[in-house]
Short mmCIF file of C-alpha atoms in Angstrom, two decimals:
data_model
loop_
_atom_site.label_atom_id
_atom_site.label_comp_id
_atom_site.label_asym_id
_atom_site.label_seq_id
_atom_site.Cartn_x
_atom_site.Cartn_y
_atom_site.Cartn_z
CA ALA A 1 157.37 -10.58 -74.58
CA GLN A 2 160.30 -12.91 -74.79
CA SER A 3 163.96 -12.14 -74.36
CA VAL A 4 167.28 -13.86 -74.03
CA THR A 5 170.32 -12.77 -72.08
CA GLN A 6 173.72 -14.28 -72.71
CA LEU A 7 176.17 -13.47 -69.94
CA GLY A 8 179.62 -12.80 -71.26
CA SER A 9 180.19 -11.61 -74.80
CA HIS A 10 183.53 -13.41 -74.86
CA VAL A 11 184.61 -16.61 -73.13
CA SER A 12 188.11 -18.02 -73.37
CA VAL A 13 189.06 -21.54 -72.30
CA SER A 14 192.03 -23.80 -72.72
CA GLU A 15 191.85 -26.84 -74.94
CA GLY A 16 190.50 -29.74 -72.89
CA ALA A 17 188.84 -27.50 -70.32
CA LEU A 18 185.14 -27.30 -69.52
CA VAL A 19 183.06 -24.99 -71.70
CA LEU A 20 180.17 -23.16 -70.01
CA LEU A 21 178.16 -20.59 -71.94
CA ARG A 22 175.35 -18.97 -70.02
CA CYS A 23 171.84 -18.20 -71.25
CA ASN A 24 168.86 -16.89 -69.31
CA TYR A 25 165.48 -16.38 -70.86
CA SER A 26 162.28 -14.55 -70.17
CA SER A 27 159.01 -15.88 -71.51
CA SER A 28 155.36 -15.62 -70.57
CA VAL A 29 154.61 -18.96 -72.19
CA PRO A 30 156.41 -22.29 -72.04
CA PRO A 31 159.48 -21.62 -74.14
CA TYR A 32 161.26 -23.52 -76.82
CA LEU A 33 164.99 -22.90 -76.46
CA PHE A 34 167.80 -23.30 -78.94
CA TRP A 35 171.57 -23.03 -79.13
CA TYR A 36 173.17 -22.22 -82.46
CA VAL A 37 176.82 -22.00 -83.50
CA GLN A 38 178.12 -19.62 -86.15
CA TYR A 39 181.53 -19.85 -87.76
CA PRO A 40 182.95 -16.75 -89.47
CA ASN A 41 181.01 -15.65 -92.53
CA GLN A 42 178.64 -18.57 -92.28
CA GLY A 43 175.03 -19.09 -91.33
CA LEU A 44 173.81 -20.68 -88.13
CA GLN A 45 174.00 -24.36 -87.31
CA LEU A 46 171.68 -25.84 -84.71
CA LEU A 47 173.53 -27.41 -81.79
CA LEU A 48 170.54 -28.50 -79.76
CA LYS A 49 167.01 -27.55 -78.79
CA TYR A 50 164.66 -27.89 -75.83
CA THR A 51 161.01 -28.50 -76.66
CA SER A 52 159.46 -29.38 -73.28
CA ALA A 53 160.60 -32.99 -73.25
CA ALA A 54 163.74 -33.98 -71.33
CA THR A 55 165.32 -31.11 -69.41
CA LEU A 56 168.84 -32.29 -70.23
CA VAL A 57 169.34 -31.99 -73.95
CA LYS A 58 172.25 -33.50 -75.81
CA GLY A 59 173.37 -31.97 -79.06
CA ILE A 60 176.00 -32.32 -81.70
CA ASN A 61 179.76 -32.09 -81.20
CA GLY A 62 179.54 -33.16 -77.56
CA PHE A 63 177.51 -30.17 -76.37
CA GLU A 64 174.60 -30.38 -73.98
CA ALA A 65 172.32 -27.96 -72.18
CA GLU A 66 170.02 -28.21 -69.19
CA PHE A 67 166.70 -26.44 -68.95
CA LYS A 68 166.12 -25.12 -65.44
CA LYS A 69 162.73 -23.51 -65.10
CA SER A 70 163.35 -22.30 -61.55
CA GLU A 71 166.42 -20.41 -62.73
CA THR A 72 165.02 -19.54 -66.19
CA SER A 73 168.30 -20.78 -67.58
CA PHE A 74 169.49 -22.91 -70.47
CA HIS A 75 173.28 -22.97 -70.14
CA LEU A 76 175.40 -24.73 -72.74
CA THR A 77 178.24 -27.00 -71.65
CA LYS A 78 180.88 -29.26 -73.10
CA PRO A 79 183.21 -31.28 -70.86
CA SER A 80 186.34 -30.83 -72.93
CA ALA A 81 186.93 -27.97 -75.36
CA HIS A 82 188.45 -28.57 -78.75
CA MET A 83 190.15 -26.02 -80.96
CA SER A 84 187.41 -26.48 -83.54
CA ASP A 85 184.83 -25.25 -81.01
CA ALA A 86 186.07 -21.68 -81.41
CA ALA A 87 183.08 -19.82 -82.84
CA GLU A 88 180.17 -17.55 -81.95
CA TYR A 89 177.33 -19.14 -80.01
CA PHE A 90 173.78 -17.85 -79.91
CA CYS A 91 171.00 -18.79 -77.56
CA ALA A 92 167.47 -18.26 -78.85
CA VAL A 93 163.91 -18.55 -77.55
CA SER A 94 160.74 -19.21 -79.47
CA ASP A 95 157.10 -18.98 -78.53
CA TRP A 96 156.18 -21.81 -80.84
CA GLY A 97 152.59 -21.73 -79.71
CA GLY A 98 152.38 -18.06 -80.65
CA SER A 99 153.64 -16.11 -83.60
CA GLN A 100 154.82 -18.62 -86.20
CA GLY A 101 157.68 -19.71 -84.03
CA ASN A 102 159.74 -16.55 -84.42
CA LEU A 103 163.17 -16.78 -82.84
CA ILE A 104 164.49 -14.16 -80.45
CA PHE A 105 168.28 -14.30 -80.28
CA GLY A 106 170.68 -13.36 -77.54
CA LYS A 107 173.61 -11.13 -78.36
CA GLY A 108 175.95 -14.05 -78.74
CA THR A 109 179.05 -15.31 -76.96
CA LYS A 110 182.33 -15.65 -78.74
CA LEU A 111 184.23 -18.72 -77.60
CA SER A 112 188.00 -18.76 -77.91
CA VAL A 113 189.99 -21.92 -77.29
CA LYS A 114 193.65 -21.63 -76.35
CA PRO A 115 196.11 -24.41 -77.16
CA GLY B 1 168.31 -33.08 -95.31
CA ALA B 2 166.90 -29.61 -94.57
CA VAL B 3 169.43 -27.65 -96.60
CA VAL B 4 168.94 -23.96 -97.29
CA SER B 5 171.05 -22.12 -99.83
CA GLN B 6 171.57 -18.43 -100.49
CA HIS B 7 172.79 -16.72 -103.60
CA PRO B 8 174.98 -14.82 -103.93
CA SER B 9 177.25 -15.52 -100.99
CA TRP B 10 178.65 -12.03 -101.29
CA VAL B 11 177.94 -8.96 -103.37
CA ILE B 12 179.48 -5.53 -103.76
CA CYS B 13 177.40 -2.80 -105.34
CA LYS B 14 177.37 0.93 -105.85
CA SER B 15 175.20 3.22 -103.79
CA GLY B 16 171.78 3.69 -105.36
CA THR B 17 171.60 0.32 -107.08
CA SER B 18 169.31 -2.58 -106.16
CA VAL B 19 170.46 -6.01 -105.10
CA LYS B 20 168.47 -9.24 -105.06
CA ILE B 21 169.31 -12.10 -102.71
CA GLU B 22 167.80 -15.53 -103.19
CA CYS B 23 167.00 -18.05 -100.51
CA ARG B 24 166.14 -21.61 -101.50
CA SER B 25 165.12 -24.66 -99.53
CA LEU B 26 166.79 -27.46 -101.49
CA ASP B 27 165.19 -30.60 -100.15
CA PHE B 28 161.99 -29.52 -98.45
CA GLN B 29 159.06 -27.22 -98.92
CA ALA B 30 159.21 -24.17 -96.68
CA THR B 31 155.86 -22.74 -95.70
CA THR B 32 157.56 -19.89 -93.89
CA MET B 33 160.83 -18.11 -94.57
CA PHE B 34 162.54 -15.55 -92.40
CA TRP B 35 165.03 -12.82 -93.27
CA TYR B 36 167.58 -11.58 -90.75
CA ARG B 37 170.37 -9.05 -90.87
CA GLN B 38 173.45 -9.20 -88.75
CA PHE B 39 175.83 -6.29 -88.22
CA PRO B 40 179.47 -7.02 -87.32
CA LYS B 41 179.84 -8.58 -83.89
CA GLN B 42 176.12 -8.36 -83.25
CA SER B 43 173.24 -10.76 -83.07
CA LEU B 44 170.69 -11.60 -85.73
CA MET B 45 167.79 -9.21 -86.02
CA LEU B 46 164.63 -10.44 -87.66
CA MET B 47 163.64 -8.23 -90.57
CA ALA B 48 160.56 -9.97 -91.90
CA THR B 49 158.60 -13.20 -92.06
CA SER B 50 157.11 -14.43 -95.29
CA ASN B 51 154.60 -17.14 -96.01
CA GLU B 52 154.33 -18.60 -99.48
CA GLY B 53 151.84 -16.73 -101.59
CA SER B 54 151.15 -13.92 -99.16
CA LYS B 55 152.67 -10.59 -98.24
CA ALA B 56 155.59 -10.51 -95.87
CA THR B 57 155.22 -9.33 -92.30
CA TYR B 58 157.88 -6.77 -91.47
CA GLU B 59 159.33 -6.08 -88.06
CA GLN B 60 159.02 -2.65 -86.58
CA GLY B 61 161.53 -0.24 -88.06
CA VAL B 62 162.13 -2.22 -91.25
CA GLU B 63 161.09 -0.33 -94.38
CA LYS B 64 158.98 -2.62 -96.52
CA ASP B 65 159.47 -0.43 -99.60
CA LYS B 66 163.22 -0.65 -99.25
CA PHE B 67 163.48 -4.34 -98.46
CA LEU B 68 161.18 -6.10 -100.90
CA ILE B 69 160.42 -9.70 -100.09
CA ASN B 70 158.84 -12.14 -102.48
CA HIS B 71 157.95 -15.70 -101.49
CA ALA B 72 156.59 -16.95 -104.78
CA SER B 73 157.00 -20.66 -104.20
CA LEU B 74 157.49 -23.13 -101.38
CA THR B 75 161.20 -23.35 -102.12
CA LEU B 76 162.19 -19.79 -102.99
CA SER B 77 162.12 -16.43 -101.29
CA THR B 78 163.92 -13.31 -102.48
CA LEU B 79 165.01 -10.18 -100.69
CA THR B 80 165.64 -7.12 -102.83
CA VAL B 81 167.47 -4.22 -101.26
CA THR B 82 166.34 -1.23 -103.31
CA SER B 83 168.42 1.91 -103.73
CA ALA B 84 171.10 0.49 -101.49
CA HIS B 85 173.20 2.79 -99.33
CA PRO B 86 176.40 2.14 -97.37
CA GLU B 87 174.42 1.77 -94.14
CA ASP B 88 172.67 -1.24 -95.72
CA SER B 89 175.98 -3.09 -95.77
CA SER B 90 175.46 -6.12 -93.59
CA PHE B 91 175.27 -9.89 -93.45
CA TYR B 92 171.83 -11.07 -94.54
CA ILE B 93 170.72 -14.52 -93.46
CA CYS B 94 167.56 -16.35 -94.39
CA SER B 95 165.96 -19.32 -92.72
CA ALA B 96 163.14 -21.65 -93.66
CA ARG B 97 160.61 -23.57 -91.65
CA VAL B 98 158.40 -26.49 -92.50
CA GLY B 99 154.81 -26.08 -91.39
CA GLY B 100 154.17 -27.89 -88.12
CA LEU B 101 157.82 -28.00 -87.05
CA ASN B 102 159.34 -25.64 -84.54
CA GLU B 103 162.79 -25.48 -86.10
CA GLN B 104 164.25 -23.03 -88.57
CA PHE B 105 166.95 -24.09 -91.01
CA PHE B 106 169.42 -21.36 -91.83
CA GLY B 107 171.13 -20.43 -95.04
CA PRO B 108 174.86 -19.63 -95.18
CA GLY B 109 174.27 -15.89 -95.42
CA THR B 110 175.00 -13.17 -97.97
CA ARG B 111 177.56 -10.45 -97.30
CA LEU B 112 176.38 -7.18 -98.87
CA THR B 113 178.82 -4.30 -99.23
CA VAL B 114 177.52 -1.03 -100.61
CA LEU B 115 180.19 1.40 -101.78
#
């Protein structure tokens, strides 16, 4: 069975500061990992994904994440936070080789950015 | 590319009535569509997976007779909430996947409020 744990339901940073959102996964098969962003009353937008190629993945809006198998982690980072980054972020894992690529989501982390 | 739409974006209905939500892939053919529900400040929970032309596969605990899913074409899936009750009030999000790709494209969501 697969699972995702996002540490910290709420993270607050100052504008211009480093953003670090944590995600740990559990998977019995090589995982595919995703980060999504959700703005209020909207669907999910893909930020980036790891699909067993490069361990450092660059996404949209300046975000990147590093897959660390030894730590079973896929933390999301951005060097300098912008006010527009304030949103809910979800980490997800998929067993693409298994059941139709179903996504298992973490509980989400709400990012607040202070001026 | 890869745009998914949902209609309506929000709906308010009386208890006991049925509500239909449409999910369309606008610029690609979706072999698989997924339906999620999201309660306030919570993560997305997969309700069911549907493949075009076949019966949907429901997750454990989701009543298939209450949440009717039809995936009649490669670009349209519908979710009908039958005999809706206030506890069915939620944010319903669909996603669509192209066969052979390990990425889901999400719709903007439908806010259902049952009075």
